[in-house]
Each structure stands twice: as structure tokens, then as C-alpha cells.
Coordinates of C-alpha atoms in Angstrom, one line a residue:
M1 CA -14.4 -4.4 -21.2
N2 CA -13.1 -6.1 -24.4
D3 CA -10.3 -4.4 -26.4
T4 CA -12.0 -5.3 -29.7
M5 CA -15.2 -3.8 -31.1
P6 CA -18.3 -5.6 -29.8
V7 CA -19.9 -7.9 -32.4
L8 CA -23.4 -6.9 -33.5
M9 CA -25.5 -10.0 -34.4
I10 CA -28.6 -8.8 -36.3
E11 CA -31.3 -11.5 -35.8
L12 CA -33.8 -11.8 -38.6
A13 CA -35.8 -14.4 -36.6
N14 CA -39.5 -14.7 -37.7
A15 CA -40.7 -11.1 -38.2
H16 CA -40.8 -12.0 -41.9
G17 CA -43.9 -14.2 -41.3
G18 CA -42.6 -16.7 -43.9
V19 CA -42.9 -14.2 -46.7
E20 CA -39.8 -14.4 -49.0
Q21 CA -40.1 -10.7 -50.1
V22 CA -40.2 -9.6 -46.5
I23 CA -37.2 -11.6 -45.4
D24 CA -35.3 -10.3 -48.5
A25 CA -36.1 -6.7 -47.4
M26 CA -35.0 -7.5 -43.9
I27 CA -31.7 -8.9 -45.3
E28 CA -31.2 -5.7 -47.3
A29 CA -31.9 -3.6 -44.2
A30 CA -29.5 -5.6 -42.0
I31 CA -26.8 -5.4 -44.7
A32 CA -27.3 -1.6 -44.8
V33 CA -26.5 -1.2 -41.1
E34 CA -23.1 0.4 -41.0
Y35 CA -21.0 -1.4 -38.4
P36 CA -17.4 -2.8 -38.7
D37 CA -18.1 -6.2 -37.1
K38 CA -21.6 -7.3 -38.0
V39 CA -23.2 -10.8 -38.2
I40 CA -26.6 -11.6 -39.7
K41 CA -28.4 -14.5 -38.0
F42 CA -31.0 -16.8 -39.5
Q43 CA -33.3 -19.4 -37.9
P44 CA -33.8 -22.2 -40.4
F45 CA -36.1 -25.0 -39.1
K46 CA -38.7 -27.4 -40.4
F47 CA -42.1 -27.7 -38.7
D48 CA -42.1 -31.5 -38.4
L49 CA -38.5 -31.7 -37.1
I50 CA -38.8 -29.0 -34.5
A51 CA -42.2 -30.0 -33.1
I52 CA -45.1 -32.4 -33.4
P53 CA -48.6 -31.4 -34.3
D54 CA -49.9 -31.1 -30.8
F55 CA -47.5 -28.2 -30.1
E56 CA -49.4 -24.9 -30.0
Y57 CA -47.1 -23.2 -32.6
Y58 CA -46.9 -26.1 -35.0
S59 CA -49.0 -24.4 -37.6
V60 CA -47.0 -21.2 -37.2
Y61 CA -43.8 -23.2 -37.8
R62 CA -45.3 -24.5 -41.0
D63 CA -46.0 -21.0 -42.2
L64 CA -42.4 -19.9 -41.4
Y65 CA -40.8 -22.7 -43.5
F66 CA -38.4 -21.9 -46.3
S67 CA -37.0 -24.5 -48.6
P68 CA -33.3 -25.5 -48.7
S69 CA -32.8 -23.7 -52.1
E70 CA -34.4 -20.5 -50.7
W71 CA -32.1 -20.7 -47.6
G72 CA -29.1 -21.3 -49.9
R73 CA -29.9 -18.2 -51.9
M74 CA -30.4 -16.0 -48.8
I75 CA -27.3 -17.2 -47.1
L76 CA -25.1 -16.8 -50.2
K77 CA -26.4 -13.2 -50.7
T78 CA -25.8 -12.3 -47.0
A79 CA -22.4 -14.0 -46.8
S80 CA -21.1 -11.9 -49.7
N81 CA -21.7 -8.8 -47.5
C82 CA -21.0 -9.9 -43.9
K83 CA -20.7 -12.9 -41.6
V84 CA -23.6 -15.3 -41.2
C85 CA -24.8 -17.2 -38.1
L86 CA -27.3 -20.1 -38.1
D87 CA -29.6 -21.0 -35.2
I88 CA -29.4 -24.8 -34.8
L89 CA -32.9 -25.9 -33.8
D90 CA -33.4 -29.3 -35.4
L91 CA -32.1 -31.7 -38.0
Y92 CA -33.2 -29.4 -40.8
S93 CA -30.9 -26.7 -39.4
C94 CA -28.1 -29.2 -39.5
E95 CA -28.7 -29.9 -43.2
I96 CA -28.9 -26.2 -44.1
L97 CA -25.6 -25.8 -42.2
R98 CA -24.0 -28.8 -44.1
S99 CA -25.2 -27.5 -47.5
N100 CA -23.9 -23.9 -46.9
C101 CA -21.0 -24.6 -44.5
E102 CA -18.4 -22.4 -46.3
Q103 CA -20.7 -19.4 -45.9
I104 CA -21.4 -19.9 -42.2
S105 CA -19.1 -18.4 -39.6
F106 CA -21.2 -18.9 -36.4
I107 CA -23.8 -21.3 -35.2
K108 CA -25.9 -20.9 -32.1
F109 CA -27.4 -23.5 -29.7
Q110 CA -30.4 -22.4 -27.7
S111 CA -30.3 -23.8 -24.2
S112 CA -33.4 -25.8 -25.2
I113 CA -31.5 -28.0 -27.7
L114 CA -28.4 -28.7 -25.6
E115 CA -29.7 -32.2 -24.7
N116 CA -31.0 -32.9 -28.2
Y117 CA -29.0 -36.0 -28.9
E118 CA -30.1 -36.4 -32.5
V119 CA -29.1 -32.8 -33.4
L120 CA -25.7 -33.1 -31.6
T121 CA -25.0 -36.4 -33.2
A122 CA -25.8 -35.0 -36.7
L123 CA -23.5 -32.1 -36.0
R124 CA -20.6 -34.4 -35.2
S125 CA -20.5 -35.4 -38.9
I126 CA -19.8 -31.7 -39.9
D127 CA -16.4 -30.1 -39.4
L128 CA -17.1 -27.2 -37.1
S129 CA -13.5 -26.4 -36.2
D130 CA -13.5 -23.1 -38.1
K131 CA -16.8 -22.0 -36.6
K132 CA -17.7 -20.1 -33.4
I133 CA -20.5 -21.6 -31.4
L134 CA -22.8 -19.4 -29.3
V135 CA -24.1 -21.4 -26.4
N136 CA -27.1 -19.8 -24.8
V137 CA -27.0 -20.8 -21.1
S138 CA -30.4 -19.4 -20.0
G139 CA -32.0 -21.6 -17.3
L140 CA -28.7 -23.5 -16.6
S141 CA -26.9 -23.5 -13.3
L142 CA -23.1 -22.9 -13.2
D143 CA -22.5 -26.6 -12.6
R144 CA -24.7 -27.5 -15.5
I145 CA -22.8 -25.0 -17.7
D146 CA -19.6 -26.7 -16.7
A147 CA -20.9 -30.0 -17.8
T148 CA -22.2 -28.6 -21.1
L149 CA -18.9 -27.0 -21.9
E150 CA -17.2 -30.4 -21.3
E151 CA -19.7 -32.1 -23.6
L152 CA -19.4 -29.5 -26.4
G153 CA -15.6 -29.4 -26.2
S154 CA -15.3 -32.3 -28.7
F155 CA -16.5 -30.1 -31.5
G156 CA -13.2 -28.3 -31.5
A157 CA -14.8 -24.9 -32.1
Q158 CA -14.5 -21.7 -30.1
I159 CA -17.4 -21.4 -27.7
I160 CA -19.1 -18.2 -26.7
L161 CA -21.4 -18.2 -23.6
Q162 CA -24.6 -16.2 -24.1
V163 CA -27.2 -15.0 -21.7
G164 CA -30.8 -13.8 -22.4
F165 CA -33.8 -15.9 -23.4
Q166 CA -36.7 -15.6 -25.9
S167 CA -39.4 -13.9 -24.0
Y168 CA -41.2 -11.3 -26.1
P169 CA -40.6 -8.8 -24.7
T170 CA -38.2 -9.6 -21.9
H171 CA -38.6 -7.7 -18.6
P172 CA -35.4 -5.8 -17.5
E173 CA -35.1 -8.0 -14.4
D174 CA -35.0 -11.1 -16.7
L175 CA -32.3 -9.9 -19.1
G176 CA -29.5 -11.8 -17.4
L177 CA -27.2 -8.8 -17.0
Q178 CA -26.4 -9.9 -13.5
K179 CA -24.9 -13.2 -14.9
I180 CA -22.2 -11.6 -17.1
E181 CA -19.7 -10.8 -14.4
R182 CA -20.3 -14.1 -12.6
L183 CA -19.8 -16.0 -15.9
A184 CA -16.6 -14.0 -16.6
A185 CA -15.3 -14.9 -13.1
R186 CA -16.2 -18.6 -13.4
F187 CA -15.3 -19.1 -17.1
P188 CA -12.6 -16.5 -17.8
E189 CA -11.4 -18.3 -20.9
Y190 CA -14.7 -17.8 -22.7
E191 CA -16.1 -14.8 -24.5
L192 CA -19.5 -13.7 -23.5
G193 CA -22.6 -12.4 -25.3
I194 CA -26.2 -11.4 -24.7
A195 CA -29.4 -12.0 -26.7
D196 CA -31.5 -9.0 -25.8
H197 CA -35.3 -9.2 -26.3
S198 CA -36.2 -6.0 -24.4
D199 CA -39.4 -4.1 -25.3
A200 CA -38.4 -2.4 -28.5
N201 CA -40.8 0.5 -27.9
S202 CA -38.8 1.4 -24.7
A203 CA -35.6 3.4 -24.7
F204 CA -34.2 0.6 -22.6
A205 CA -34.1 -1.6 -25.7
Q206 CA -31.1 0.5 -26.8
I207 CA -29.6 0.9 -23.4
A208 CA -29.5 -2.8 -22.3
P209 CA -27.0 -3.9 -24.9
L210 CA -24.7 -1.1 -23.9
L211 CA -24.9 -2.1 -20.3
A212 CA -24.1 -5.7 -21.3
V213 CA -21.0 -4.5 -23.2
A214 CA -19.9 -2.4 -20.3
K215 CA -20.1 -5.5 -18.1
G216 CA -18.0 -7.5 -20.4
A217 CA -20.2 -8.9 -23.2
K218 CA -18.5 -9.0 -26.6
Y219 CA -21.5 -10.3 -28.7
V220 CA -24.8 -8.4 -28.8
E221 CA -27.8 -10.2 -30.5
K222 CA -30.7 -8.0 -31.4
H223 CA -33.8 -8.6 -33.6
I224 CA -34.6 -6.5 -36.6
C225 CA -37.8 -5.9 -38.5
I226 CA -39.0 -3.6 -41.3
S227 CA -41.8 -2.2 -39.2
R228 CA -43.0 -3.3 -35.7
T229 CA -46.6 -2.5 -36.6
S230 CA -46.6 -4.9 -39.6
A231 CA -44.3 -7.6 -38.2
K232 CA -46.3 -10.8 -37.8
F233 CA -44.1 -12.4 -35.2
D234 CA -41.4 -11.2 -32.7
G235 CA -42.0 -7.5 -33.5
S236 CA -42.3 -6.5 -29.9
A237 CA -38.5 -7.1 -29.4
A238 CA -37.3 -6.1 -32.8
L239 CA -35.7 -2.8 -33.8
E240 CA -36.5 -1.0 -37.0
P241 CA -33.6 -0.3 -39.4
Q242 CA -32.9 3.2 -38.2
E243 CA -33.1 2.1 -34.6
M244 CA -30.6 -0.7 -35.4
Q245 CA -28.3 1.9 -36.9
N246 CA -28.6 4.0 -33.8
L247 CA -27.7 1.0 -31.7
A248 CA -24.7 0.4 -33.9
E249 CA -23.5 4.0 -33.5
H250 CA -24.0 3.7 -29.7
L251 CA -21.9 0.5 -29.6
K252 CA -19.1 2.3 -31.5
L253 CA -19.2 5.1 -28.9
V254 CA -19.1 2.7 -26.0
H255 CA -16.2 0.9 -27.5
A256 CA -14.4 4.2 -28.3
S257 CA -14.9 5.4 -24.7
S258 CA -13.3 2.3 -23.3
Q259 CA -10.3 2.2 -25.7
A260 CA -8.7 5.6 -25.0
Q261 CA -5.5 5.8 -23.1
F262 CA -5.9 5.7 -19.3
V263 CA -5.1 9.4 -19.4
P264 CA -6.2 10.8 -22.8
R265 CA -4.3 13.8 -24.2
S266 CA -7.3 16.1 -23.7
E267 CA -7.6 15.1 -20.1
R268 CA -3.8 15.5 -19.5
T269 CA -4.0 19.0 -21.2
Y270 CA -6.8 20.0 -18.9
L271 CA -4.9 18.9 -15.8
D272 CA -1.7 20.6 -16.9
S273 CA -3.6 23.8 -17.5
T274 CA -5.5 23.9 -14.2
I275 CA -3.3 22.0 -11.7
Q276 CA -2.1 23.9 -8.6
V277 CA 1.6 23.4 -8.7
P278 CA 4.1 23.8 -5.9
V279 CA 5.6 27.3 -5.5
A280 CA 8.1 28.3 -2.9
A281 CA 6.4 29.7 0.3
R282 CA 9.6 31.6 1.0
M283 CA 13.1 31.8 -0.4
V284 CA 14.7 28.4 -0.2
S285 CA 18.5 28.2 -0.2
A286 CA 20.7 26.3 -2.6
G287 CA 21.8 23.0 -1.0
S288 CA 18.4 22.5 0.7
L289 CA 15.8 19.8 0.2
L290 CA 12.2 20.8 -0.2
S291 CA 9.4 19.6 2.1
D292 CA 5.7 20.5 2.3
V293 CA 6.3 23.3 4.7
D294 CA 8.4 25.0 2.1
L295 CA 5.7 24.9 -0.5
L296 CA 2.4 26.6 -1.4
Y297 CA 0.1 25.3 -4.2
R298 CA -1.1 27.8 -6.8
R299 CA -2.2 28.0 -10.4
T300 CA 0.5 29.9 -12.3
A301 CA 1.7 30.7 -15.8
Q302 CA 5.1 29.3 -14.8
S303 CA 6.1 25.8 -15.9
G304 CA 7.4 23.7 -13.0
L305 CA 7.4 20.3 -11.4
K306 CA 4.3 18.7 -9.9
R307 CA 4.5 17.7 -6.3
H308 CA 5.1 14.0 -7.0
E309 CA 7.7 14.8 -9.6
L310 CA 9.6 17.1 -7.2
F311 CA 9.6 14.5 -4.4
E312 CA 10.6 11.7 -6.8
L313 CA 13.7 13.7 -7.8
Q314 CA 14.6 14.1 -4.1
R315 CA 14.1 10.4 -3.4
R316 CA 16.6 9.9 -6.2
R317 CA 19.1 11.9 -4.1
Y318 CA 18.8 15.3 -5.9
I319 CA 19.2 18.6 -4.0
L320 CA 18.6 22.2 -4.9
A321 CA 21.5 23.6 -7.0
E322 CA 20.3 27.2 -6.7
P323 CA 18.0 29.3 -4.6
V324 CA 14.3 29.3 -5.3
D325 CA 12.5 32.7 -4.7
T326 CA 9.1 33.1 -3.1
F327 CA 6.2 32.2 -5.4
N328 CA 8.6 30.7 -8.0
V329 CA 7.9 27.2 -9.3
V330 CA 10.5 24.5 -8.9
A331 CA 11.9 23.1 -12.1
A332 CA 14.1 20.1 -12.8
E333 CA 17.0 22.3 -13.7
N334 CA 16.9 23.8 -10.2
F335 CA 18.2 20.4 -8.9
R336 CA 21.5 18.6 -9.1
S337 CA 22.7 15.2 -7.8
A338 CA 23.6 15.4 -4.1
K339 CA 26.9 14.1 -2.8
V340 CA 26.5 12.2 0.4
A341 CA 29.4 11.5 2.7
A342 CA 29.8 9.9 6.1
I343 CA 32.0 12.1 8.3
I344 CA 33.2 10.4 11.4
A345 CA 34.6 12.6 14.2
A346 CA 37.6 11.1 16.1
R347 CA 40.1 12.5 18.6
M348 CA 42.9 11.0 20.7
K349 CA 42.1 13.2 23.8
S350 CA 39.8 10.6 25.5
T351 CA 40.2 10.6 29.3
R352 CA 38.0 7.8 30.5
L353 CA 39.5 5.3 28.0
K354 CA 43.0 6.4 26.8
R355 CA 43.6 6.3 23.1
K356 CA 40.4 4.5 22.5
A357 CA 40.4 5.3 18.8
L358 CA 43.3 2.9 18.4
L359 CA 42.2 0.1 20.8
E360 CA 41.5 -3.1 19.1
I361 CA 38.1 -4.6 18.9
G362 CA 38.2 -8.2 17.5
G363 CA 41.7 -7.6 16.3
T364 CA 41.0 -4.3 14.4
A365 CA 41.3 -0.7 15.7
S366 CA 37.9 0.5 16.9
S367 CA 37.9 3.5 14.7
V368 CA 38.8 1.4 11.6
R369 CA 35.8 -0.8 12.4
C370 CA 33.5 2.3 12.6
L371 CA 34.8 3.7 9.4
R372 CA 34.3 0.5 7.5
Q373 CA 30.8 0.0 8.9
C374 CA 29.8 3.5 7.7
A375 CA 31.5 3.1 4.3
A376 CA 29.4 -0.1 3.7
A377 CA 26.1 1.9 3.5
R378 CA 24.9 1.9 -0.1
G379 CA 23.9 5.6 0.1
V380 CA 27.3 6.8 1.2
Q381 CA 29.5 8.0 -1.7
Q382 CA 32.5 9.0 0.4
T383 CA 33.7 8.3 3.9
I384 CA 35.9 10.9 5.8
L385 CA 37.6 10.7 9.1
A386 CA 37.5 14.2 10.6
T387 CA 39.9 15.0 13.4
S388 CA 41.5 18.1 14.8
D389 CA 44.6 19.9 13.5
I390 CA 46.6 19.4 16.7
E391 CA 49.7 17.2 16.5
E392 CA 48.4 14.6 18.9
D393 CA 45.6 13.7 16.5
G394 CA 47.8 13.4 13.4
V395 CA 48.2 9.6 14.1
L396 CA 44.6 9.2 13.0
E397 CA 45.7 9.8 9.4
N398 CA 47.1 6.2 9.5
V399 CA 43.7 5.0 10.7
A400 CA 42.0 6.6 7.7
R401 CA 44.6 5.1 5.4
E402 CA 44.1 1.6 6.9
A403 CA 40.3 1.9 6.5
G404 CA 40.6 3.1 3.0
V405 CA 38.8 6.4 3.6
D406 CA 39.6 10.1 3.2
F407 CA 41.1 12.3 6.0
W408 CA 40.4 15.8 7.2
K409 CA 41.8 18.0 9.9
G410 CA 40.0 21.0 11.4
D411 CA 39.1 22.9 14.5
K412 CA 39.7 20.9 17.7
D413 CA 36.7 22.2 19.6
D414 CA 34.1 23.4 17.0
V415 CA 33.0 20.2 15.4
I416 CA 30.5 21.9 13.2
D417 CA 33.3 24.1 11.8
R418 CA 35.4 21.0 11.3
Y419 CA 32.6 19.3 9.4
L420 CA 32.0 22.3 7.2
G421 CA 35.7 22.4 6.4
A422 CA 35.5 18.8 5.2
C423 CA 32.3 19.5 3.3
K424 CA 33.8 22.5 1.5
H425 CA 37.1 20.6 0.7
Y426 CA 35.3 17.5 -0.6
D427 CA 32.2 19.3 -2.0
I428 CA 29.7 17.4 0.2
D429 CA 26.0 18.3 0.3
V430 CA 24.6 15.9 2.9
V431 CA 26.5 14.5 5.9
V432 CA 26.0 11.2 7.7
R433 CA 27.3 12.2 11.1
M434 CA 28.9 9.5 13.2
T435 CA 31.6 9.4 16.0
A436 CA 34.4 6.9 16.0
D437 CA 33.2 5.5 19.4
N438 CA 30.4 3.7 17.5
V439 CA 32.3 0.6 16.6
F440 CA 29.2 -1.3 15.3
A441 CA 27.7 1.7 13.4
S442 CA 24.9 0.2 11.3
P443 CA 25.0 0.7 7.5
E444 CA 21.4 -0.5 7.4
I445 CA 20.3 2.4 9.7
I446 CA 22.3 4.9 7.7
D447 CA 20.5 3.9 4.5
F448 CA 17.1 3.8 6.3
L449 CA 17.6 7.3 7.6
L450 CA 19.0 8.6 4.2
D451 CA 15.9 7.3 2.4
S452 CA 13.6 9.1 4.9
H453 CA 15.7 12.3 4.9
F454 CA 15.5 12.8 1.1
A455 CA 11.8 11.6 0.9
T456 CA 10.7 14.1 3.5
G457 CA 12.9 17.0 2.4
A458 CA 14.4 17.4 5.9
D459 CA 17.3 19.5 7.2
Y460 CA 18.1 17.0 9.9
T461 CA 17.1 13.3 10.4
A462 CA 17.7 11.0 13.3
A463 CA 16.2 7.9 14.8
A464 CA 13.6 8.2 17.6
D465 CA 14.9 5.1 19.4
F466 CA 17.9 2.9 18.7
V467 CA 20.6 0.7 20.2
V468 CA 23.2 3.1 21.5
G469 CA 26.1 3.2 19.1
T470 CA 24.4 2.0 16.0
A471 CA 22.5 5.0 14.7
S472 CA 23.7 8.0 12.7
E473 CA 22.3 11.5 12.1
I474 CA 21.7 13.0 8.6
I475 CA 22.4 16.7 8.2
N476 CA 22.4 19.0 5.2
R477 CA 25.6 21.0 4.8
E478 CA 23.3 24.1 4.3
A479 CA 21.8 23.5 7.7
L480 CA 25.3 23.1 9.3
Q481 CA 26.2 26.4 7.7
R482 CA 23.2 28.2 9.2
V483 CA 24.2 27.1 12.7
A484 CA 27.7 28.4 12.1
D485 CA 26.4 31.7 10.7
H486 CA 24.2 32.2 13.7
F487 CA 26.6 31.3 16.5
G488 CA 29.9 32.2 14.9
R489 CA 31.5 29.4 16.9
A490 CA 29.5 26.4 18.0
E491 CA 31.2 25.8 21.3
H492 CA 29.1 22.8 22.2
S493 CA 29.0 21.1 18.8
E494 CA 30.4 17.9 20.3
Y495 CA 26.7 17.7 21.2
M496 CA 25.7 18.6 17.6
T497 CA 22.3 17.0 18.0
W498 CA 21.2 19.8 20.3
Y499 CA 21.7 22.5 17.7
F500 CA 19.0 21.0 15.5
Q501 CA 16.6 19.2 17.9
N502 CA 16.5 22.3 20.1
N503 CA 15.6 24.5 17.2
K504 CA 12.7 22.8 15.5
D505 CA 11.2 26.2 14.6
R506 CA 14.4 26.9 12.5
F507 CA 15.1 23.5 11.0
K508 CA 13.0 20.7 9.4
V509 CA 13.7 18.0 12.0
N510 CA 12.7 14.5 10.9
I511 CA 12.6 12.0 13.7
V512 CA 12.2 8.5 12.4
D513 CA 10.9 5.3 13.9
L514 CA 13.2 2.4 13.1
P515 CA 12.0 -1.1 12.5
K516 CA 11.3 -2.8 15.9
D517 CA 13.9 -5.5 15.3
W518 CA 16.6 -2.8 15.1
V519 CA 15.8 -1.4 18.5
G520 CA 16.9 -2.8 21.9
D521 CA 18.3 -1.9 25.3
F522 CA 22.0 -2.5 24.5
R523 CA 25.1 -0.3 24.6
L524 CA 27.5 -0.4 21.6
T525 CA 29.6 2.7 22.1
L526 CA 33.2 2.8 23.3
D527 CA 33.8 5.0 26.4
Y528 CA 34.8 2.7 29.2
E529 CA 36.8 -0.5 29.7
E530 CA 33.6 -2.5 30.2
D531 CA 32.5 -1.3 26.7
R532 CA 35.8 -2.5 25.2
E533 CA 35.6 -5.9 26.9
M534 CA 32.0 -6.5 25.8
M535 CA 32.5 -5.3 22.2
D536 CA 35.8 -7.2 21.8
E537 CA 34.1 -10.4 22.8
L538 CA 31.1 -9.6 20.6
A539 CA 33.5 -9.1 17.6
H540 CA 35.2 -12.4 18.2
R541 CA 31.8 -14.1 18.4
L542 CA 30.9 -12.6 15.0
G543 CA 34.3 -13.6 13.5
K544 CA 36.4 -12.4 10.6
K545 CA 38.1 -9.2 11.7
E546 CA 37.9 -7.6 8.2
R547 CA 34.1 -8.2 8.1
V548 CA 31.4 -5.5 8.0
Y549 CA 28.8 -6.7 10.6
A550 CA 25.1 -6.8 9.7
L551 CA 22.9 -5.2 12.4
D552 CA 20.7 -8.3 12.6
D553 CA 23.8 -10.5 13.3
V554 CA 25.1 -8.2 16.0
L555 CA 21.7 -8.0 17.8
S556 CA 21.1 -11.7 17.4
V557 CA 24.3 -12.4 19.5
L558 CA 23.4 -9.9 22.2
R559 CA 19.8 -11.2 22.4
S560 CA 21.0 -14.8 22.7
D561 CA 23.5 -14.0 25.5
P562 CA 22.2 -11.7 28.2
A563 CA 25.4 -12.1 30.2
L564 CA 27.5 -10.6 27.4
A565 CA 25.0 -7.8 26.8
G566 CA 25.0 -7.1 30.5
K567 CA 28.7 -6.4 30.9
N568 CA 28.2 -2.7 30.2
A569 CA 24.5 -2.4 30.7
H570 CA 24.9 -0.4 33.9
I571 CA 26.7 2.5 32.1
G572 CA 24.4 5.4 31.3
L573 CA 24.7 8.3 28.8
R574 CA 25.7 11.6 30.3
Y575 CA 23.7 13.7 27.8
K576 CA 20.6 11.9 28.9
E577 CA 21.2 11.8 32.7
D578 CA 23.2 14.9 33.6
K579 CA 20.5 17.5 34.3
N580 CA 23.0 20.4 34.5
L581 CA 24.5 19.5 31.2
I582 CA 21.0 19.2 29.6
D583 CA 19.9 22.5 31.0
M584 CA 23.1 24.2 29.8
L585 CA 22.8 22.7 26.3
D586 CA 19.1 23.7 26.1
H587 CA 20.1 27.3 26.8
Q588 CA 23.4 27.6 24.9
T589 CA 22.3 25.9 21.7
R590 CA 19.0 27.8 21.3
M591 CA 18.9 30.0 18.2
K592 CA 17.2 33.2 19.6

């Protein structure tokens, strides 16, 4: 619908019967209609220039004739009150236009005169550049309308396409409403209008123009008469003055209804007063993220965040700063910005591949490569190498320094306790868990999992399937603390995954499908000599020992060289293949 008020074109037509006093009364009635954008339209023509004597209405046309001076008086009177439009029907219309050009804002071409060469030629001697031309396209195909617009373009005036033809009255199926949207699609640069000649005794006579406006028409042409019972001609389609005023009021309402903000204030107030907002289904601890399982939806006198607002805050990496009690709403002030750190566990105690944390891969220590890969993730604010507090592992502080990351020493066996120590010392809320064996840890996967973790309000997030050695886990510090509080010591926290995935009734576990291009049957973790040889060659293929490697580049090399990828493909993962280990972990990590 148009942003501006529809234009109401009040057509005087021929209901006056050629009587000057009647047309004067009609002019007064049209002027009296209160409407902000109103045009009064006249039909000046001369009987012997519009028809020849054999035409059935020739004598009627003679009776309807007004002289040039009479037209001049009527046009001047009307133009002092509102805009004027002239129907151009013959050469006489052209002369009336020429004589009163300054008072005329619009002219109209019926479709029946669009091929009238003598009229169109006469009009070319009149400057129409400041006029608007309504072109009625009734009876014309879309292609013919195209051609007509091209022909009329030389007038240099704004053209308005109009539907509706002079049938008194016009049946609803003949109104042309179905054309408006098609014309708008075919000719989007042109404004549209309707000439409505519906049966004025029907309620539809006031409904049809509103439907046209709703479909996109900006100009509504409607006949007026003083009284339908006394109108000599055209009365069946003409509205009486009060009916015309009623139509004007309805047009104002239709316009107002389409111009309100998308969500009006009253509508927003209604929603705010009735919406069922999220409230805590149970007490939720500080340091947690909220998911749908934590929430109920109720009407309440409390003022809190709507669901989409709450989850948008979390997507922006906010976390609960304080507990939220049962049935309490969640407010913005309950949140604070979360600090995210990648904590990489590393030790020097490896037995299968001695001192692997210091072994070079592509000219750089394996653990340094892992640390740099993790630090490259856009969502990681801090990277920490976390090792034990025994003397043997002290050498790893030099590794952290070389990689430009922070260093933490903690419990040698309880990795969860070690992680919590680092979290408390560095004030970390959300942990990206990685082990230093994962030389080609993927910053892309870290960011993908972080996005999902915050969006879903998880406690723990991991990938469903991945290239071994590329994927991390995301864990809230608050969830790590719950494990520590329950077990006292997490004796098997080298296998930290089990404490969460084995307790899905206690933790919000979010298992994520990675993009298919990031998944493959390769091994990129450092545990055996074959791993070192394969990854060392891979790093040399990728080049630049200081470089952070993109996952797509790493996988592209492996996919293009099956022999390289196959060097360590025979090595399995103990935590997936050792049934005794799996059974023990299932039992020992279960929170009963």
C-alpha cells in the first residue's frame, strides 16, 4: 500500500444533464467533501467533435454541452478550492485545457481515445510537463499497455495507469481489481488508480475503492450527484454528497491503518502485559548458561527478559552473574560478560612417545603448535598451558613462554582440579578443553562449538564426529565444580569427557554435528612414532613453521595424499576400543 494518502477524484461526469445550476450545485457539493488530497474531475466535450449524428447518444451529447466561457468559470471556481482534472475526449477538450491550463493539474485519457491521432497531435502543442496524466487501460493487453506508454512518454508528464471502465453500473467481476497487482508487478515505476462505477445503491460501491487501495491503487475516481433519483445520466454509479463524505472518511481510515508502525505502541503494550515470560524452573547457579530445560513460561508481575532477548544475550557471550531462584524472571542485570579460555593439558610423563610435548613437528615443538592453534580461535580470550606441580613438568613453562600463553601448575592426577585451579586464578567462566597431543587443533571447530554452546545454554558441548585431534570440548567452570563437589577427587579426569557424557541427567550435554567437510577418517593426535612422522611431514607440506594452520588446508593435504594419511591410520583409540576401560569409566564416572 502507498505511504501517502490515496487521491480521491470526484467525477462530476454528466449527472448534471447539461443544466448549469445543477453542475454548480455538484461543484459545491464536491468542494464541501472534507478530504486532504481531493481532485474534482470534469468532462468537457462538444457533440460534433466527439461523435457524428448517426451515433445513438449524439443528441444527448448536444444537451450536455457547455460553452468555453462556462467551462472557464467552473474550472476557475473549482481550482481556487482544490485540484482539477479534465477528461480529454475530443479536440474541444484540448481547447478547454489550453485556455485553462494553469488551473489544471491532471488530465485523463480514456482507453477509447488512445489512438485518436488528431487529439494526441493537438495535445503535443500544449506543455503538459507539469501535469499528471491518468491513462485508462481498460480493454488493453499488457503488451499494448507497454506500447501505449512508449507512445505517451514524449509528453514528458507523469503517467498514472488506471483500471475500470464506464459501464453503468459495473458488475463486481468487471471492476478490474484483479489487474492492480499484475500492473504493479509489470510496471512498478507507475502509480495506479481505479475508476469505480459500481452500483451506487449497493454497499459494495463504498467497499470496492477500499479494496483497490489495499491492493495498491493510489487514485480513486468516483462519480458524484446531488440525488440519484433526479440525476438524468450516470446516476446509477454516482454517490450522493453524504455518501461521498463517508467514502472519504473510509479512505482516511484505510490509509491510517496502513501507516502505523509495524508494531504500534498499543500492540506492544498489549504483548508486554500478557506475554508469558521465562522464569526459572529451578534454582540456577551463578556461572551457568540458561537453556529451555531451565525455564518455564508464565505471566507474572515481575519485569524480565523475553526468551529471544535472553538467548541473544547468551549468544553475545554473557553468563549468569548471580543465582536465579525458582519462579524468578531473568533480567539483563543477572548477566555479565563471560571470560572464555582455552586450557591445554600437558605433561612430560608420556611412556609410548617420550617427551612428546617437546618433539618438533615441522620445526616447532608439538605443544607450542597446539597452543598457537587454540589461541587463534576468535572466541578464545586467553590461552593457558596447564600442567602438574611436579618438578619434571616445570620445563613446560618455557613452552608456554615460547607460545606466548599463560601457565598454570596443579594436581598431577586430578585434571579437573587442575583446570579449576586455573579457572579460579585467571577468573575463567567457560573452558575450551584441549590436550597438547592435538598438534593440529582446529580454531574453526573451537569457534563453531563455542557458538553452539552459548546459543543452546549448555553445560558441556562436544562434536558428534570429527577428525581425531582437531576437536575441542567446551565446559562451563560451574559444571566442572559440580563434578569436583560430587566426587571430591576426579580420579579418572584424564578422561574428562566421561564425567559429562555419562551424566546427561545431571548436565546439559550438547553434541553438535560439524560441517561435513570438517569430518574425516584421519588421525591427528600425537601418541606414537608413526603419529610424529606423519604430522611432521604434513607440517612441512603446509609450510611456514610459525603459521596457524586452517583446517581446510590440513584436510586438503590429507585427502590428496592417501599414503601420507595412511601412515598412522592403523592406530586406534584406547578409550573407544578397550572394553575394560570403557566399562570401568562408565561405572566410576557415574554421578549416583
